């Protein structure tokens, strides 16, 4: 994590500058090396052709169809792990087939946090097309596709693409003609190759560091879950007598604890959505209504209490639907789509049908039940059904069992879990901060190299003259 703490500007000082600069005449670009050209992006490509979606595969002329979901936005490449097969007519394939080194421009999609306009490079040689939400851009001779994909990445991180976005209902559309009319600095071909080689090497090093940090987060999260599971199934006394719980995921529990069906220790309540066809159910709303749009609050398992929701419902909507006003202290659990995330209501509120809810009785603390649910992650994965629309069915929910220690022990376990997980969470936060610094440095390095703010020409050993379509097709 020490490397990540180095400031971006300080880290850039290890690279020199070009001996001579001139004004590019482009406001966002500023000065460029004196021997670089200023040209429009469209100069670097031979065409910008929208893709084709084709038809359902039938075993003949089936090819991979690259979707925006296949874009790896970290490496600016196509992720080949789950490509979609589509039947494409041979005539359409002849004009739309992707070539190695083609750039792919996202033309439709995105959102406020991730605007449309990302560009990746197609590095494979398998038969493939791109979807109609993407445009294929073959690179002209005299330009290095890897350099160009880094250049587009710099434009994206600088939000130059945003100027060419046209908002439509639900999705954003990129005006590709406007975007490709943007002026950029273009070094000579051999220099493009040197910059591409340099960034390929340097970003690979950074990516390896980020991968190690992400693995550390995974291990810390596993440790966190194991700590909670140990506490709610084995207690805090290592010398206590044990007995078989009769429940596979619990294993042995302290002999003086009980095992209860969760629905007998807490009252089970389902959620509901008032009719969207009744505007009065959604006007003048005052009742918080927790749904899948709010799951982001509890996804990392660190938040205990939730009080804010993306939507609210009206009192008349509540009265004329199966939705219930659940009391503060109710434990909620997502059971569809985003399965297995839990929290405690910090105020009275209702939930959607995507949640099951427990109002705890006198033998069960909500905070302890929350710990139990967070220890049950593997059990939730086992019970989840469906590949596209995942869910835990209500008959499985009704069969949940909970280890129930005396109330005093529940309080002790909750205090222990809070104290120990806080230490782990602090370590995770430091690692996340380190990743943010590494990514910040990576973005700044790419931008500085492709705009000529640093001179990286002598940072590599001499290489042979590159082939623009084969020289490191994967950044």
PDB file of C-alpha atoms in Angstrom, residues 229 231-235 243-247 249-266 358 360-373 376 400-411 413-414:
ATOM      1  CA  UNK A 229     -20.246 -17.265  11.802  1.00  0.00           C
ATOM      2  CA  UNK A 231     -19.534 -16.077  17.076  1.00  0.00           C
ATOM      3  CA  UNK A 232     -23.204 -16.812  16.322  1.00  0.00           C
ATOM      4  CA  UNK A 233     -22.821 -20.588  16.173  1.00  0.00           C
ATOM      5  CA  UNK A 234     -20.098 -21.333  18.740  1.00  0.00           C
ATOM      6  CA  UNK A 235     -20.379 -18.435  21.161  1.00  0.00           C
ATOM      7  CA  UNK A 243     -24.139 -30.296  21.136  1.00  0.00           C
ATOM      8  CA  UNK A 244     -25.208 -31.081  17.597  1.00  0.00           C
ATOM      9  CA  UNK A 245     -27.604 -28.414  16.359  1.00  0.00           C
ATOM     10  CA  UNK A 246     -29.238 -30.723  13.819  1.00  0.00           C
ATOM     11  CA  UNK A 247     -28.794 -27.987  11.199  1.00  0.00           C
ATOM     12  CA  UNK A 249     -24.810 -24.919   8.308  1.00  0.00           C
ATOM     13  CA  UNK A 250     -24.636 -24.436  12.104  1.00  0.00           C
ATOM     14  CA  UNK A 251     -22.878 -27.642  13.052  1.00  0.00           C
ATOM     15  CA  UNK A 252     -22.317 -27.869  16.809  1.00  0.00           C
ATOM     16  CA  UNK A 253     -23.592 -25.128  19.108  1.00  0.00           C
ATOM     17  CA  UNK A 254     -23.221 -24.524  22.862  1.00  0.00           C
ATOM     18  CA  UNK A 255     -25.253 -27.111  24.769  1.00  0.00           C
ATOM     19  CA  UNK A 256     -27.351 -24.519  26.632  1.00  0.00           C
ATOM     20  CA  UNK A 257     -28.466 -22.745  23.422  1.00  0.00           C
ATOM     21  CA  UNK A 258     -31.719 -23.434  21.610  1.00  0.00           C
ATOM     22  CA  UNK A 259     -32.323 -23.901  17.899  1.00  0.00           C
ATOM     23  CA  UNK A 260     -35.586 -22.390  16.668  1.00  0.00           C
ATOM     24  CA  UNK A 261     -37.272 -21.967  13.371  1.00  0.00           C
ATOM     25  CA  UNK A 262     -36.662 -18.279  12.722  1.00  0.00           C
ATOM     26  CA  UNK A 263     -40.370 -17.709  12.131  1.00  0.00           C
ATOM     27  CA  UNK A 264     -41.069 -18.912  15.681  1.00  0.00           C
ATOM     28  CA  UNK A 265     -38.527 -16.533  17.224  1.00  0.00           C
ATOM     29  CA  UNK A 266     -39.620 -13.593  15.053  1.00  0.00           C
ATOM     30  CA  UNK A 358     -38.734 -10.345  10.675  1.00  0.00           C
ATOM     31  CA  UNK A 360     -38.200 -10.038  16.527  1.00  0.00           C
ATOM     32  CA  UNK A 361     -39.882 -11.457  19.589  1.00  0.00           C
ATOM     33  CA  UNK A 362     -38.678 -11.220  23.224  1.00  0.00           C
ATOM     34  CA  UNK A 363     -36.163 -14.075  22.831  1.00  0.00           C
ATOM     35  CA  UNK A 364     -34.292 -12.568  19.880  1.00  0.00           C
ATOM     36  CA  UNK A 365     -32.382  -9.313  19.484  1.00  0.00           C
ATOM     37  CA  UNK A 366     -32.601  -7.764  15.981  1.00  0.00           C
ATOM     38  CA  UNK A 367     -28.857  -7.066  16.027  1.00  0.00           C
ATOM     39  CA  UNK A 368     -28.109 -10.701  16.822  1.00  0.00           C
ATOM     40  CA  UNK A 369     -30.467 -11.965  14.093  1.00  0.00           C
ATOM     41  CA  UNK A 370     -28.690  -9.632  11.664  1.00  0.00           C
ATOM     42  CA  UNK A 371     -25.401 -11.305  12.605  1.00  0.00           C
ATOM     43  CA  UNK A 372     -26.995 -14.709  12.008  1.00  0.00           C
ATOM     44  CA  UNK A 373     -28.176 -13.702   8.527  1.00  0.00           C
ATOM     45  CA  UNK A 376     -25.683 -17.503   6.500  1.00  0.00           C
ATOM     46  CA  UNK A 400     -34.810 -20.949   8.193  1.00  0.00           C
ATOM     47  CA  UNK A 401     -33.423 -21.974  11.581  1.00  0.00           C
ATOM     48  CA  UNK A 402     -31.595 -19.738  14.050  1.00  0.00           C
ATOM     49  CA  UNK A 403     -29.327 -20.556  16.978  1.00  0.00           C
ATOM     50  CA  UNK A 404     -30.786 -18.753  19.996  1.00  0.00           C
ATOM     51  CA  UNK A 405     -28.514 -18.124  23.005  1.00  0.00           C
ATOM     52  CA  UNK A 406     -29.764 -16.340  26.137  1.00  0.00           C
ATOM     53  CA  UNK A 407     -30.388 -12.615  25.620  1.00  0.00           C
ATOM     54  CA  UNK A 408     -27.324 -11.637  27.663  1.00  0.00           C
ATOM     55  CA  UNK A 409     -25.101 -13.757  25.398  1.00  0.00           C
ATOM     56  CA  UNK A 410     -26.743 -12.314  22.305  1.00  0.00           C
ATOM     57  CA  UNK A 411     -25.777  -8.836  23.507  1.00  0.00           C
ATOM     58  CA  UNK A 413     -21.920 -11.579  20.792  1.00  0.00           C
ATOM     59  CA  UNK A 414     -23.212  -8.433  19.052  1.00  0.00           C
TER      60      UNK A 414
END
